[in-house]
Coordinates of C-alpha atoms and ligand atoms in Angstrom, one line a residue:
X1 CA 0.2 0.1 0.0
X2 CA 2.8 2.6 0.9
X3 CA 4.8 1.8 -2.2
X4 CA 1.8 1.9 -4.6
X5 CA 0.2 4.9 -2.9
X6 CA 3.8 6.9 -3.1
X7 CA 4.1 5.8 -6.8
X8 CA 0.8 7.2 -7.4
X9 CA 1.3 10.4 -5.7
X10 CA 4.5 11.1 -8.0
X11 CA 3.0 10.1 -11.2
X12 CA 0.0 12.4 -10.1
X13 CA 2.6 15.2 -10.0
X14 CA 4.1 14.2 -13.5
X15 CA 7.1 12.4 -12.5
X16 CA 8.4 9.3 -14.6
X17 CA 7.8 6.6 -12.1
X18 CA 8.8 2.7 -12.2
X19 CA 7.3 0.8 -9.6
X20 CA 9.7 -2.5 -8.8
X21 CA 8.4 -5.1 -6.7
X22 CA 9.9 -8.6 -6.4
X23 CA 6.1 -10.1 -6.4
X24 CA 3.2 -8.4 -7.8
X25 CA 1.7 -5.1 -5.9
X26 CA -0.2 -6.1 -2.7
X27 CA 0.6 -9.5 -2.1
X28 CA 2.5 -9.1 1.2
X29 CA 1.3 -7.3 4.5
X30 CA -1.1 -5.0 2.8
X31 CA -2.6 -8.1 1.5
X32 CA -3.3 -9.5 4.8
X33 CA -4.5 -7.0 7.2
X34 CA -7.7 -6.4 8.9
X35 CA -8.7 -3.9 6.0
X36 CA -9.6 -1.0 8.2
X37 CA -8.6 2.8 7.2
X38 CA -8.4 3.9 10.7
X39 CA -9.5 7.5 11.0
X40 CA -10.0 7.0 14.6
X41 CA -6.5 5.9 15.2
X42 CA -5.2 9.0 16.4
X43 CA -3.0 7.7 19.2
X44 CA -0.4 4.9 17.7
X45 CA -0.4 1.6 19.7
X46 CA 1.6 2.2 22.9
X47 CA 3.0 -0.4 25.1
X48 CA 1.4 -0.8 28.6
X49 CA 3.2 1.3 31.3
X50 CA 1.7 -0.9 34.2
X51 CA 3.9 -3.7 35.6
X52 CA 0.8 -6.2 35.9
X53 CA 0.1 -5.7 32.3
X54 CA 3.7 -6.5 31.3
X55 CA 3.8 -9.7 33.8
X56 CA 0.5 -10.8 32.0
X57 CA 2.5 -10.8 28.7
X58 CA 5.6 -12.1 29.9
X59 CA 3.7 -15.1 31.5
X60 CA 2.1 -15.6 28.4
X61 CA -1.6 -14.9 29.6
X62 CA -3.9 -13.4 27.4
X63 CA -4.1 -13.7 23.5
X64 CA -3.0 -10.2 22.5
X65 CA 0.7 -10.9 22.7
X66 CA 2.8 -14.0 22.0
X67 CA 6.8 -14.4 21.9
X68 CA 9.5 -16.7 20.9
X69 CA 12.1 -16.5 23.7
X70 CA 14.9 -17.2 21.4
X71 CA 13.8 -13.8 19.4
X72 CA 14.0 -11.9 22.6
X73 CA 17.6 -10.9 23.1
X74 CA 17.7 -9.3 19.9
X75 CA 14.5 -7.5 20.3
X76 CA 14.8 -6.3 23.9
X77 CA 16.5 -3.2 23.3
X78 CA 14.2 -2.0 20.6
X79 CA 11.1 -3.0 22.9
X80 CA 12.8 -1.1 25.7
X81 CA 12.9 2.1 23.5
X82 CA 9.4 1.8 22.4
X83 CA 8.3 1.1 26.0
X84 CA 10.1 4.3 27.0
X85 CA 8.4 6.2 24.3
X86 CA 5.2 5.1 25.5
X87 CA 5.6 7.1 28.8
X88 CA 3.1 10.0 28.8
X89 CA 5.7 12.7 28.3
X90 CA 7.6 11.0 25.3
X91 CA 4.1 9.8 24.1
X92 CA 2.4 13.1 23.7
X93 CA 4.2 14.6 20.9
X94 CA 4.6 11.3 19.2
X95 CA 0.5 11.2 19.2
X96 CA 0.3 14.8 18.3
X97 CA 2.4 14.3 15.3
X98 CA 0.6 10.9 14.4
X99 CA -2.9 12.6 14.7
X100 CA -1.8 15.3 12.3
X101 CA -1.0 12.6 9.3
X102 CA -3.8 10.1 10.1
X103 CA -6.2 13.2 10.0
X104 CA -6.0 12.9 6.1
X105 CA -6.4 9.1 5.7
X106 CA -9.9 9.3 4.5
X107 CA -9.5 12.0 2.1
X108 CA -6.5 10.8 0.6
X109 CA -7.9 7.4 0.0
X110 CA -11.3 8.7 -1.3
X111 CA -9.2 10.3 -4.2
X112 CA -7.6 6.9 -5.4
X113 CA -11.0 4.9 -4.5
X114 CA -12.8 7.2 -6.8
X115 CA -10.2 7.3 -9.6
X116 CA -9.4 3.5 -9.5
X117 CA -13.3 2.6 -9.4
X118 CA -13.0 0.9 -6.0
X119 CA -16.0 2.0 -4.2
X120 CA -17.4 -1.6 -4.4
X121 CA -14.9 -2.7 -1.9
X122 CA -15.2 -0.2 0.8
X123 CA -17.6 0.3 3.6
X124 CA -18.1 3.4 5.1
X125 CA -19.9 2.5 8.4
X126 CA -16.9 2.4 11.0
X127 CA -16.1 -0.3 13.3
X128 CA -16.7 -1.7 17.0
X129 CA -14.6 -2.0 19.8
X130 CA -16.2 -4.7 21.9
X131 CA -15.9 -5.5 25.6
X132 CA -16.8 -8.7 27.5
X133 CA -16.3 -7.1 31.1
X134 CA -18.6 -4.2 32.1
X135 CA -16.1 -2.3 34.0
X136 CA -13.8 -2.2 31.1
X137 CA -16.7 -1.1 28.7
X138 CA -17.0 1.9 31.0
X139 CA -13.4 2.6 31.1
X140 CA -13.2 2.3 27.2
X141 CA -16.5 4.5 27.2
X142 CA -14.9 7.2 28.8
X143 CA -11.6 7.4 26.9
X144 CA -13.3 6.9 23.7
X145 CA -15.5 10.0 24.2
X146 CA -12.6 12.1 25.4
X147 CA -10.7 11.0 22.1
X148 CA -13.6 11.8 20.0
X149 CA -14.1 15.1 21.4
X150 CA -10.6 16.3 21.3
X151 CA -10.1 15.1 17.5
X152 CA -13.6 15.8 16.1
X153 CA -14.3 12.2 15.7
X154 CA -17.9 10.5 15.9
X155 CA -18.5 7.9 18.3
X156 CA -21.6 5.9 19.7
X157 CA -21.9 3.6 22.7
X158 CA -23.9 0.2 21.8
X159 CA -25.3 -2.0 24.6
X160 CA -28.4 -4.4 24.9
X161 CA -30.6 -3.9 21.9
X162 CA -28.6 -1.6 20.1
X163 CA -25.7 -4.2 20.2
X164 CA -27.6 -7.2 19.2
X165 CA -29.1 -5.1 15.9
X166 CA -25.4 -3.9 14.8
X167 CA -24.3 -7.7 15.2
X168 CA -26.9 -10.0 14.4
X169 CA -26.0 -13.5 15.1
X170 CA -24.1 -12.4 18.4
X171 CA -24.9 -14.8 21.1
X172 CA -26.5 -13.1 24.1
X173 CA -25.0 -11.9 27.3
X174 CA -21.5 -12.3 26.2
X175 CA -20.5 -8.8 25.2
X176 CA -21.0 -6.0 27.8
X177 CA -20.9 -3.3 25.2
X178 CA -19.0 -1.7 22.0
X179 CA -17.6 1.6 21.3
X180 CA -18.8 2.4 17.6
X181 CA -16.2 4.6 15.9
X182 CA -18.3 5.9 13.2
X183 CA -15.7 7.7 10.9
X184 CA -13.3 4.8 10.0
X185 CA -13.8 2.6 6.7
X186 CA -13.1 -1.1 6.0
X187 CA -12.5 -2.7 3.0
X188 CA -13.6 -6.2 1.9
X189 CA -10.4 -7.3 0.2
X190 CA -7.1 -5.2 1.1
X191 CA -5.0 -6.9 -1.5
X192 CA -7.4 -6.1 -4.1
X193 CA -7.8 -2.5 -3.2
X194 CA -3.9 -2.2 -3.6
X195 CA -4.1 -4.0 -7.1
X196 CA -6.7 -1.6 -8.3
X197 CA -4.6 1.3 -7.1
X198 CA -1.7 -0.2 -9.1
X199 CA -3.8 -0.8 -12.0
X200 CA -4.8 3.1 -11.8
X201 CA -1.0 3.7 -11.7
X202 CA -0.5 2.1 -15.0
X203 CA -3.4 3.5 -16.4
X204 CA -2.0 7.1 -15.6
X205 CA 1.2 6.0 -17.4
X206 CA 3.4 4.4 -14.7
X207 CA 5.4 1.5 -15.2
X208 CA 5.7 -1.7 -13.2
X209 CA 8.7 -4.3 -13.2
X210 CA 9.7 -7.3 -11.2
X211 CA 13.0 -6.9 -9.7
X212 CA 14.9 -7.2 -6.1
X213 CA 15.5 -3.9 -4.2
X214 CA 18.8 -5.7 -2.8
X215 CA 20.3 -4.8 -6.4
X216 CA 19.8 -1.2 -5.7
X217 CA 23.2 0.8 -6.4
X218 CA 24.2 4.3 -6.2
X219 CA 25.4 5.0 -9.8
X220 CA 27.0 8.4 -10.9
X221 CA 24.2 10.9 -10.0
X222 CA 21.5 8.5 -9.6
X223 CA 20.2 4.8 -8.8
X224 CA 20.2 1.7 -10.4
X225 CA 18.0 -1.6 -9.9
X226 CA 18.1 -5.0 -11.6
X227 CA 14.8 -5.9 -13.0
X228 CA 13.2 -8.8 -14.9
X229 CA 13.8 -6.8 -17.8
X230 CA 17.5 -5.6 -17.1
X231 CA 19.0 -2.7 -15.2
X232 CA 17.1 0.5 -14.8
X233 CA 18.6 3.8 -13.8
X234 CA 16.8 6.8 -12.2
X235 CA 17.6 10.1 -10.3
X236 CA 15.6 9.3 -7.4
X237 CA 14.8 5.9 -5.6
X238 CA 12.1 5.4 -3.1
X239 CA 12.5 2.2 -0.4
X240 CA 9.0 1.2 0.5
X241 CA 9.6 -2.2 1.6
X242 CA 7.5 -2.5 4.6
X243 CA 8.8 -5.2 6.9
X244 CA 12.1 -5.7 4.7
X245 CA 13.3 -2.2 4.9
X246 CA 15.5 -3.3 7.8
X247 CA 17.4 -5.4 5.7
X248 CA 17.7 -3.2 3.0
X249 CA 18.6 0.1 4.7
X250 CA 21.3 -1.8 6.8
X251 CA 22.9 -3.1 3.5
X252 CA 23.1 0.9 3.0
X253 CA 25.0 1.4 6.1
X254 CA 21.8 2.6 8.3
X255 CA 21.2 1.2 11.6
X256 CA 17.7 2.5 11.9
X257 CA 15.6 1.2 15.3
X258 CA 13.2 -0.8 13.2
X259 CA 11.6 -4.3 14.3
X260 CA 8.3 -6.3 13.5
X261 CA 5.4 -7.3 15.1
X262 CA 4.1 -10.5 13.4
X263 CA 0.2 -11.4 12.8
X264 CA -2.0 -14.0 11.4
X265 CA -5.2 -14.4 9.5
X266 CA -7.7 -17.1 8.5
X267 CA -11.1 -16.8 7.0
X268 CA -14.1 -18.9 8.3
X269 CA -17.5 -19.2 6.6
X270 CA -20.5 -17.5 8.3
X271 CA -23.9 -18.0 7.4
X272 CA -24.9 -14.6 8.8
X273 CA -21.9 -12.1 8.0
X274 CA -21.1 -9.5 10.1
X275 CA -22.0 -5.9 8.8
X276 CA -19.1 -4.1 10.6
X277 CA -15.5 -5.2 11.9
X278 CA -15.3 -6.0 15.5
X279 CA -12.6 -6.2 17.9
X280 CA -12.9 -8.8 20.7
X281 CA -10.9 -6.5 22.7
X282 CA -10.0 -8.7 25.8
X283 CA -9.2 -11.8 23.6
X284 CA -6.9 -9.6 21.4
X285 CA -8.7 -10.7 18.1
X286 CA -10.2 -8.4 15.3
X287 CA -12.8 -9.8 13.5
X288 CA -13.1 -8.3 9.8
X289 CA -16.0 -9.4 7.3
X290 CA -14.3 -9.8 4.0
X291 CA -15.2 -11.4 0.6
X292 CA -13.7 -14.7 1.4
X293 CA -15.5 -14.9 4.8
X294 CA -14.8 -13.7 8.3
X295 CA -11.1 -12.9 8.6
X296 CA -9.9 -13.4 12.1
X297 CA -6.5 -11.4 12.5
X298 CA -4.4 -11.6 15.5
X299 CA -2.5 -9.5 17.9
X300 CA 1.5 -9.1 18.2
X301 CA 3.8 -12.0 17.8
X302 CA 7.4 -11.1 18.6
X303 CA 9.4 -13.6 16.3
X304 CA 12.1 -13.4 13.7
X305 CA 10.6 -12.2 10.2
X306 CA 11.4 -15.7 8.8
X307 CA 10.8 -18.0 11.9
X308 CA 8.5 -20.6 11.2
X309 CA 4.8 -19.9 12.0
X310 CA 3.4 -20.8 15.5
X311 CA -0.5 -19.9 15.1
X312 CA -1.3 -20.3 18.9
X313 CA -3.0 -17.0 18.9
X314 CA -5.2 -17.9 15.9
X315 CA -6.1 -21.1 17.5
X316 CA -7.2 -19.2 20.5
X317 CA -8.7 -16.7 18.6
X318 CA -11.1 -19.4 16.7
X319 CA -12.0 -20.8 20.1
X320 CA -13.1 -17.5 21.5
X321 CA -14.8 -16.3 18.6
X322 CA -16.8 -19.4 18.4
X323 CA -17.9 -18.3 21.9
X324 CA -19.7 -15.2 20.2
X325 CA -20.9 -16.3 17.0
X326 CA -21.7 -19.4 14.9
X327 CA -18.6 -20.1 12.6
X328 CA -18.2 -22.5 9.8
X329 CA -15.0 -24.1 8.8
X330 CA -11.9 -22.2 8.1
X331 CA -11.5 -21.5 4.4
X332 CA -7.5 -22.0 3.8
X333 CA -5.8 -25.0 5.1
X334 CA -3.2 -22.5 6.3
X335 CA -3.1 -19.4 8.1
X336 CA -1.7 -16.2 6.4
X337 CA 1.5 -15.0 8.3
X338 CA 2.5 -11.4 8.0
X339 CA 4.7 -8.9 9.9
X340 CA 3.7 -5.2 10.8
X341 CA 6.8 -3.0 10.1
X342 CA 7.4 -1.2 13.4
X343 CA 9.9 1.7 14.6
X344 CA 10.8 2.3 18.4
X345 CA 8.9 5.7 18.4
X346 CA 5.7 4.5 16.8
X347 CA 5.9 6.8 13.7
X348 CA 6.6 5.9 10.1
X349 CA 9.9 7.0 8.3
X350 CA 9.1 9.4 5.8
X351 CA 11.6 11.4 4.0
X352 CA 14.9 11.8 2.6
X353 CA 18.0 9.2 3.4
X354 CA 20.2 11.2 5.4
X355 CA 23.5 10.0 3.8
X356 CA 22.7 9.4 0.3
X357 CA 21.3 11.9 -2.3
X358 CA 18.4 11.1 -4.3
X359 CA 17.4 8.1 -2.0
X360 CA 14.0 8.6 -0.3
X361 CA 12.4 6.5 2.6
X362 CA 8.7 5.4 3.2
X363 CA 8.3 2.5 5.7
X364 CA 7.8 1.6 9.4
X365 CA 3.7 2.1 9.5
X366 CA 3.1 -0.4 12.1
X367 CA -0.5 -1.0 12.9
X368 CA -1.7 1.5 10.2
X369 CA 0.3 1.2 7.2
X370 CA -3.0 0.3 5.1
X371 CA -4.8 3.2 6.7
X372 CA -1.8 5.7 6.0
X373 CA -0.4 4.7 2.6
X374 CA -1.9 7.4 0.6
X375 CA -1.5 10.2 3.2
X376 CA 2.4 9.3 3.6
X377 CA 2.7 8.8 -0.1
X378 CA 1.6 12.3 -0.8
X379 CA 3.8 13.7 1.9
X380 CA 6.8 11.8 0.3
X381 CA 5.9 13.2 -3.3
X382 CA 5.6 16.4 -1.9
X383 CA 9.5 16.2 -0.4
X384 CA 10.9 14.8 -3.5
X385 CA 9.2 17.6 -5.6
X386 CA 10.2 20.5 -3.4
X387 CA 6.8 21.4 -2.9
X388 CA 5.5 22.9 0.4
X389 CA 4.4 19.8 2.4
X390 CA 0.9 19.3 3.6
X391 CA 1.7 18.1 6.9
X392 CA 4.7 19.0 9.1
X393 CA 7.3 16.3 7.9
X394 CA 9.9 16.9 10.7
X395 CA 8.7 14.1 13.1
X396 CA 8.8 11.5 10.5
X397 CA 12.3 12.4 9.2
X398 CA 14.7 9.6 9.0
X399 CA 17.3 12.0 10.5
X400 CA 15.8 11.6 14.0
X401 CA 17.5 8.2 14.2
X402 CA 20.5 9.0 12.2
X403 CA 21.2 11.8 14.6
X404 CA 20.9 9.6 17.4
Ligands
FAD501 C1 -2.5 -8.9 11.2 C2 -2.5 -7.7 10.6 C3 -3.7 -6.6 10.7 C4 -3.4 -5.4 10.3 N1 -4.5 -4.6 10.2 C5 -4.5 -3.3 9.9 C6 -5.6 -2.4 9.4 O1 -6.7 -2.9 9.8 N2 -5.4 -1.2 9.1 C7 -4.1 -0.7 8.9 O2 -4.1 0.4 8.5 N3 -3.0 -1.6 9.1 C8 -3.3 -2.7 9.4 N4 -2.2 -3.7 9.4 C9 -0.6 -3.0 9.2 C10 -0.5 -2.9 7.6 O3 -1.0 -4.0 7.2 C11 0.8 -2.6 7.4 O4 1.3 -1.3 8.2 C12 1.1 -2.1 6.0 O5 0.5 -3.1 5.1 C13 2.6 -1.9 5.5 O6 2.5 -1.7 4.2 P1 3.9 -1.7 3.4 O7 3.5 -1.1 2.1 O8 4.7 -0.8 4.0 O9 4.4 -3.0 3.5 P2 3.9 -4.4 2.5 O10 2.4 -4.4 2.3 O11 4.4 -5.6 3.2 O12 4.8 -4.1 1.0 C14 6.1 -4.5 1.1 C15 6.6 -4.6 -0.4 O13 7.8 -4.8 -0.5 C16 8.0 -5.6 -1.4 N5 9.3 -6.3 -1.1 C17 9.9 -7.0 0.0 N6 11.2 -6.9 -0.1 C18 11.8 -6.7 -1.6 C19 12.7 -6.8 -2.2 N7 14.0 -7.1 -1.6 N8 12.8 -6.2 -3.6 C20 11.6 -5.8 -4.1 N9 10.4 -5.8 -3.5 C21 10.5 -6.3 -2.2 C22 7.2 -6.8 -1.0 O14 7.0 -7.5 -2.1 C23 5.9 -5.9 -0.9 O15 5.1 -5.7 -2.1 C24 -2.2 -4.9 10.0 C25 -0.9 -5.7 10.1 C26 -1.2 -7.0 10.2 C27 -0.1 -8.0 10.4

């Protein structure tokens, strides 16, 4: 989503643009997510600060986090920085910057959805953040109302008959209530939305070639990369490699504090499909109605990018979802596994590579890259073209890490 959106924004400004991917567009993380365009996500996902919550994670209780012990020594320094950035004083400016960018997610997607003729994939009815425990719902209600008021968002609280009406098929008595975030949109096939954006890019005169970013070289005044049709040269290159950005930027001599949070999904047949996505908050599972069935997506798994799949969270997600709804069989034999590309300060990396002229970065969008692709694609295109940026780019600059 991030690479294709950047290519679109550059092409729209009249640049000659070649999109290079080792697969086709929209086959990796942007294929497997929960498909939500999260206008309400003005506060990026922080780590809990209270020790009881951390102990719960360490002891493997709850289903929102799972970890591979052998991956932890390499990960701990970055997770410690993430935890420090989650402290109120450090977190406030992060959330302030994040909210400025995400404020544009709907309008920037809207322009491409219209031009790509992709309206049939998009529902504009928000999503539900559900709670099983009344006290937790009460706390969430107060917090959601405060966030909504501060950021001009629209929110409703659903309980009793209103909740049953929003979630037909929900077994009675299991959910205490749900926060209905009304602004966000949801997409019934996230990979297909990226494919439609990529098709639009080609119609606008952009080009696509298969190739490997590991062959990127600085040549004379510009950059070259090997593609299936031979070597291609350009004045500028943008790295938008999602979870693979760490390896590519290390090869160029950078040590950016990137890491990943893996996640799984699987589709299930459902006779009475959900109208809206539902987060079963206390079980750490998102239930997203998709073309292929109900897509259950899991929380964070801390593991190496290429470690074998350990879908224990998905197995638990299936059990807990079967408590709430009548679910049919799993659609695919094996679950999908992907990785959220994260940074230690919860903000994406958007801007000029600090030590290479003509090289640009756009990655690290963590939990909201599907949401933020068009908004950050526009920001980077404006920076490359020397236009006045529509959002302050300083908080997202790669230099914030390089200087450190
Ligand atoms: C379970 C789960 C649920 C999520 N739910 C949501 C959600 O509801 N809403 C939301 O906004 N976000 C969500 N996210 C996060 C979101 O999916 C990611 O932030 C986003 O997809 C990242 O997009 P990207 O374009 O940076 O990376 P990707 O989509 O992974 O794209 C990277 C591209 O780089 C290519 N590539 C990699 N290496 C090379 C190479 N060497 N050479 C050439 N090409 C290469 C890949 O083929 C791929 O096309 C979720 C993530 C997960 C895992």
